[in-house]
CSV table of C-alpha atoms in Angstrom, one decimal:
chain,number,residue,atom,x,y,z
Q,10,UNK,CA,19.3,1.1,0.6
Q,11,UNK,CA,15.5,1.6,-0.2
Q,12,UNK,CA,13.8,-1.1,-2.0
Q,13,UNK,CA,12.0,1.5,-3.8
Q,14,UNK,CA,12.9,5.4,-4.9
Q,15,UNK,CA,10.6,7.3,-6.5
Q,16,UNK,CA,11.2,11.0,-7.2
Q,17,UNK,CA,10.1,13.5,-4.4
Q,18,UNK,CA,8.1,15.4,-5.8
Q,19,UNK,CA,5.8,17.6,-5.3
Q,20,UNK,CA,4.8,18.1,-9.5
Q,21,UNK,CA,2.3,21.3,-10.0
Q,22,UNK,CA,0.9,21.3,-13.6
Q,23,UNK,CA,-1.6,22.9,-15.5
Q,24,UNK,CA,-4.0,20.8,-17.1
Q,25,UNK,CA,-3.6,19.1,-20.2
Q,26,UNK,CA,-0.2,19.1,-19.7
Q,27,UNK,CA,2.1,15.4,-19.8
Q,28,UNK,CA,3.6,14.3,-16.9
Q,29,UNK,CA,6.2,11.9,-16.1
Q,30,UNK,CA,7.6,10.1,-12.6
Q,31,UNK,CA,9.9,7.5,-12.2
Q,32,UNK,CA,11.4,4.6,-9.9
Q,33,UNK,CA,13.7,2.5,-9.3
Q,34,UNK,CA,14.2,-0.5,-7.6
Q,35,UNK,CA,16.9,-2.5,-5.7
Q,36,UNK,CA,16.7,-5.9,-6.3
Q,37,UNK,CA,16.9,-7.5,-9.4
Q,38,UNK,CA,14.2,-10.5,-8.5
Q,39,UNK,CA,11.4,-8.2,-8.1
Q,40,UNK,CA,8.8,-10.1,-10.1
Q,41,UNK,CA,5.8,-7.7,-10.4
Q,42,UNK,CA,5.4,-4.0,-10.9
Q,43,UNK,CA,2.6,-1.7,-10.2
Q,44,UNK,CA,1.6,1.8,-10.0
Q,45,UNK,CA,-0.9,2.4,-7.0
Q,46,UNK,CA,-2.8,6.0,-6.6
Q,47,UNK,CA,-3.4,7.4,-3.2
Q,48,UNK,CA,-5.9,10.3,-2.6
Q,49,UNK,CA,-5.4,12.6,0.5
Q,50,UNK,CA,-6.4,10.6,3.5
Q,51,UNK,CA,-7.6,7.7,1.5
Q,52,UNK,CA,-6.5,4.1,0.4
Q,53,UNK,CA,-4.1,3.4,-1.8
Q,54,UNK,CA,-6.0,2.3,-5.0
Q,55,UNK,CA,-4.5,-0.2,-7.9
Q,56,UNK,CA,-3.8,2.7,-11.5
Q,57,UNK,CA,-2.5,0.0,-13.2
Q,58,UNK,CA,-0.1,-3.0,-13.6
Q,59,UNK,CA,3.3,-2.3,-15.6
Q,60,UNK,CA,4.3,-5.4,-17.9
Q,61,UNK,CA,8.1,-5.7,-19.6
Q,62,UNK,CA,6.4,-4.7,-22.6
Q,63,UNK,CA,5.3,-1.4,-21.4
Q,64,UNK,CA,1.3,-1.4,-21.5
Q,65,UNK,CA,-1.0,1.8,-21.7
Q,66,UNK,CA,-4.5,2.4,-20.8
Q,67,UNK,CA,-6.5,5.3,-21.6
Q,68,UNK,CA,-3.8,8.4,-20.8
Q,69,UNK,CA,-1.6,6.9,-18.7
Q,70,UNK,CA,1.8,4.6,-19.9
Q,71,UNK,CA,3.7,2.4,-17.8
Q,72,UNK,CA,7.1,1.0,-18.6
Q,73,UNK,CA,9.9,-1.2,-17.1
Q,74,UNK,CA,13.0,-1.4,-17.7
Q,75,UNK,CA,14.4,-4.8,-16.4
Q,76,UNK,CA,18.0,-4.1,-17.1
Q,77,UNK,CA,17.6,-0.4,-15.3
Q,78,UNK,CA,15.0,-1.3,-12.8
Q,79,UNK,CA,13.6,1.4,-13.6
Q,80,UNK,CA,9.9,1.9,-13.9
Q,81,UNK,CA,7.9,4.8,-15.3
Q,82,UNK,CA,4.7,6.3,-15.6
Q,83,UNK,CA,3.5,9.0,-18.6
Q,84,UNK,CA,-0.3,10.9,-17.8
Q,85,UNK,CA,-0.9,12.7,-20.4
Q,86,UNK,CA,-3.9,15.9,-20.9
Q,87,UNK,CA,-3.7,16.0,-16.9
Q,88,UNK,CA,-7.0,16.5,-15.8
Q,89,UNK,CA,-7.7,17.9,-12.5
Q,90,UNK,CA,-9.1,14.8,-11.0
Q,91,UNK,CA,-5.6,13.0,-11.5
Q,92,UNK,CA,-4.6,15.2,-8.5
Q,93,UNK,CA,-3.0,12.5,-6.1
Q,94,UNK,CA,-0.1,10.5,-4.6
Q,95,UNK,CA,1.4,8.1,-6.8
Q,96,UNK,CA,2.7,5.3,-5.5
Q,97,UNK,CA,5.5,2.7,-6.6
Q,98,UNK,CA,5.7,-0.8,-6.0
Q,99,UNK,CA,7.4,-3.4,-6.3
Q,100,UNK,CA,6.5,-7.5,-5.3
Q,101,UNK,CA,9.5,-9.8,-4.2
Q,102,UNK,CA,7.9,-13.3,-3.6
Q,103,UNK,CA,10.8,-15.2,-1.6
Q,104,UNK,CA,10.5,-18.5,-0.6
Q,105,UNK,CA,7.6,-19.4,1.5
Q,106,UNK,CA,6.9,-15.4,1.8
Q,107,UNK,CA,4.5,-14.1,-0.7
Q,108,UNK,CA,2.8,-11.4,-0.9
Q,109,UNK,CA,5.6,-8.6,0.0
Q,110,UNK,CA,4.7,-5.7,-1.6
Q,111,UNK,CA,7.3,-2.6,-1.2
Q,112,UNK,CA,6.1,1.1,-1.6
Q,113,UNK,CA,7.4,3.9,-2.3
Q,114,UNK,CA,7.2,7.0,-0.7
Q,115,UNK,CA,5.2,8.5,-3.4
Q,116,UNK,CA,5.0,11.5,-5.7
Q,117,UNK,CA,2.2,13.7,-5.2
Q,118,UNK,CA,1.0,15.4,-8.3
Q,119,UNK,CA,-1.3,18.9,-8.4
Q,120,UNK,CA,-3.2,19.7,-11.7
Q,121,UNK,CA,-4.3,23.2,-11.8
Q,122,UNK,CA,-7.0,24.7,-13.9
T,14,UNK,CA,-20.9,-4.0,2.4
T,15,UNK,CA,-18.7,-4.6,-0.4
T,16,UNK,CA,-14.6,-4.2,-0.5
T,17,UNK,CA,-12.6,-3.9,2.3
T,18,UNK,CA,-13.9,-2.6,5.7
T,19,UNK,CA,-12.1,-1.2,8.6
T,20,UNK,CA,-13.6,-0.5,12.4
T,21,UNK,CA,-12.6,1.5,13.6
T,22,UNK,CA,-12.1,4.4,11.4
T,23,UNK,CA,-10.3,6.7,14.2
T,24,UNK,CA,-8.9,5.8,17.0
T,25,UNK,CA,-7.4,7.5,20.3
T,26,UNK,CA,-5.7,5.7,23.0
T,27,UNK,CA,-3.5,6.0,26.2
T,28,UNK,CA,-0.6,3.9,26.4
T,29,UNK,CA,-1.7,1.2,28.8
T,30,UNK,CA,-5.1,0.7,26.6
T,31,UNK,CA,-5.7,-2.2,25.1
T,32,UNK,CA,-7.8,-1.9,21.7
T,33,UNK,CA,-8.8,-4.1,18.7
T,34,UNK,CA,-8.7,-3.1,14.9
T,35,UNK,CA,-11.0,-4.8,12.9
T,36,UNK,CA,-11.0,-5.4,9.1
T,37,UNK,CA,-13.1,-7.6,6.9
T,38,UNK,CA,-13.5,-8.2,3.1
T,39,UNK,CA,-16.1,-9.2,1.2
T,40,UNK,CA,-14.2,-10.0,-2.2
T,41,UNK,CA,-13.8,-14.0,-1.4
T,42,UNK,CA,-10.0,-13.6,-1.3
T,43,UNK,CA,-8.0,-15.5,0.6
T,44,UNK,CA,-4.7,-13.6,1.6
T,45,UNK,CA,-5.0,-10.5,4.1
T,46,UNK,CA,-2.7,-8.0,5.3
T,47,UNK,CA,-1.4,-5.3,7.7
T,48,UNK,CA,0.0,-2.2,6.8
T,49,UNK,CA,1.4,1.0,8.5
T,50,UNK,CA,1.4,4.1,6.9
T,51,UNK,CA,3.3,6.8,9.2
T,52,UNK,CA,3.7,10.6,8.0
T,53,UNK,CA,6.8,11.2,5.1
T,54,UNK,CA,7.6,7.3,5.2
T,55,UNK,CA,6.4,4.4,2.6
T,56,UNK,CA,3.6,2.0,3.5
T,57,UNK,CA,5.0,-1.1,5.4
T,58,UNK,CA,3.7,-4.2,5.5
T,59,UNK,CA,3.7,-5.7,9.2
T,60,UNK,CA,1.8,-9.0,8.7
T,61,UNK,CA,0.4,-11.3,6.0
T,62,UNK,CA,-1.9,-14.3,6.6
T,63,UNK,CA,-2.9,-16.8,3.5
T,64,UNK,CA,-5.7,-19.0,4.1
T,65,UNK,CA,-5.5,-17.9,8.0
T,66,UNK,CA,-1.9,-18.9,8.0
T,67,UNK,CA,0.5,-16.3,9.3
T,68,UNK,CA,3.1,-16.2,6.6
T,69,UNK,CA,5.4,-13.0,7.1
T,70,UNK,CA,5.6,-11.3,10.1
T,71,UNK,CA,8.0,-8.2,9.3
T,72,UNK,CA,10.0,-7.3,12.4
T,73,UNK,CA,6.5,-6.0,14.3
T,74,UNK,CA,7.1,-5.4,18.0
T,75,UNK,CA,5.3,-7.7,20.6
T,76,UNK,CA,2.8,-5.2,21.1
T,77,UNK,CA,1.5,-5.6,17.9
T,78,UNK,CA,-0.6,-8.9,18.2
T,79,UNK,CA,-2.9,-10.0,14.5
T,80,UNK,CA,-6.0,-12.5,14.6
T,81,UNK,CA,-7.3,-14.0,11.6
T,82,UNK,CA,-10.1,-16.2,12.4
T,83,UNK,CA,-11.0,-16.5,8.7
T,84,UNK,CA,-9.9,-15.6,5.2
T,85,UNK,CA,-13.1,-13.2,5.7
T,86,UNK,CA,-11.8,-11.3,9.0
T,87,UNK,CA,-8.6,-9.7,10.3
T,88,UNK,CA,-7.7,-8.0,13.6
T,89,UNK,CA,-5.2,-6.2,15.1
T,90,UNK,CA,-5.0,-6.4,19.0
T,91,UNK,CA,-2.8,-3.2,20.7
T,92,UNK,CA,-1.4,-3.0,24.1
T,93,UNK,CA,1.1,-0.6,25.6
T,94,UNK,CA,1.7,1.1,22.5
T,95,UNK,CA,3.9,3.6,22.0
T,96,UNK,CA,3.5,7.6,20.8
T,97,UNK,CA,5.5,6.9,17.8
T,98,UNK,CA,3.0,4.1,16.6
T,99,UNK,CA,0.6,6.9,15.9
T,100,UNK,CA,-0.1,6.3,12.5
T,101,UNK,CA,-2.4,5.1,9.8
T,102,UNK,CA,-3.4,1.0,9.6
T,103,UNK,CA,-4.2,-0.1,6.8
T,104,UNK,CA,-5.7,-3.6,5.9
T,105,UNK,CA,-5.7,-5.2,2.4
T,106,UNK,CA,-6.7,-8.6,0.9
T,107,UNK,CA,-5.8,-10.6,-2.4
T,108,UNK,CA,-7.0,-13.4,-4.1
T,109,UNK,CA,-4.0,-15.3,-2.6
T,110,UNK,CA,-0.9,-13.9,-1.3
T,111,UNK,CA,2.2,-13.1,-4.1
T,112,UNK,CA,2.8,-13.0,-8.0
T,113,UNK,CA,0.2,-10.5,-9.6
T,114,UNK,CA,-2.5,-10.9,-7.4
T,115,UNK,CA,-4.0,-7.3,-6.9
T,116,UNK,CA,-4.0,-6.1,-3.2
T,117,UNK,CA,-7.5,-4.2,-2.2
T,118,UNK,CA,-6.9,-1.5,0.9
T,119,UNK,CA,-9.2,-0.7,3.3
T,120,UNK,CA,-10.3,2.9,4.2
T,121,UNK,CA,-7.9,2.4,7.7
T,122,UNK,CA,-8.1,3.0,10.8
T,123,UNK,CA,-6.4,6.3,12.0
T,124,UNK,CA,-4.5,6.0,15.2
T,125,UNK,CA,-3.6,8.4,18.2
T,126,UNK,CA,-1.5,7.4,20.8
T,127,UNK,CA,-1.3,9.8,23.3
């Protein structure tokens, strides 16, 4: 089983329009949650952190759902510039190995004009 | 140079080459990593070091050989590679490795192996 599921994709939508993905994750110790954005044939790039209490910044919301493992992420008025991959992930800290970060495969999102 | 660099930025090689990836990051952090990204899979991380300590080495075959001299520097030394490791390398660094600590990517280093 994957450690992280994110939906397929690919989502084309016009702009200002709301979009939402979602993940889930396997394993119930995961301690942190973020959302990473990934341009074509660039880095992966921090978006933003998602805290148990749900946290927003500017247009975008994340959420987590702890009991679901399920984590979300709302854009809303899509602008074309939010064009990209957008990655899920997940950190599991076990023991004396930190720093594991598991990915997603990502859901690439197109905003049209 | 600020952030996260990578040398080089492409890279094609036969099978019995031997060749060095190079990252280096300018942040003061303390944890580095290697990542693979291959076409239609997730990133996955191959190696972490934390102040220049080797703590997770996920599964990576032999021919996959890391270097970190310094919490500044991190290599990646290749020998008899395979076609199927054709991919994307990716290097990131953190303050220190786990919790919340925000990972920084590199630009990576594309790889051919022919």
């Amino acid at each position: 089983r994957k450690e992280v599921e994110q939906d397929p994709g690919p989502f084309n939508v016009p702009e200002g329009a709301t979009v939402a993905f979602n993940c889930t994750y396997s394993n119930s110790a995961s301690q942190s949650f973020f959302w990473y954005r990934q341009d074509c044939r660039k880095e992966p790039k921090l978006l933003m952190s998602v805290y148990s209490s749900g946290n927003e910044d500017g247009r975008f919301t994340a959420q987590l759902n702890r009991a679901s493992q399920y984590i979300s992420l709302l854009i809303r008025d899509s602008k074309l510039s939010d064009s990209a991959t957008y990655l899920c992930v997940v950190n599991l800290d076990r023991g004396s190995t930190l720093g594991r970060l598991y990915f997603g495969r990502g859901t690439q999102l197109t905003v049209w004009p | 140079e600020t952030g996260v660099t990578q040398t080089p930025r492409h890279l094609v090689m036969g099978m019995t080459n031997k060749k060095s990836l190079k990252c280096e990051q300018h942040l003061g952090h303390n944890a580095m990593y290697w990542y693979k990204q291959s076409a239609k899979k997730p990133l996955e991380l191959m190696f972490v070091y934390n102040f220049k300590e080797q703590t997770e080495n996920n599964s990576v075959p032999s021919r996959f050989s890391p270097e970190c001299p310094n919490s500044s520097h991190l290599f990646l030394h290749l020998h008899t590679l395979q076609p199927e490791d054709s991919a994307l390398y990716l290097c990131a660094s953190s303050q220190i490795a786990g919790g919340n600590n925000e990972q920084f990517f590199g630009p990576g280093t594309r790889l051919t192996v022919l």
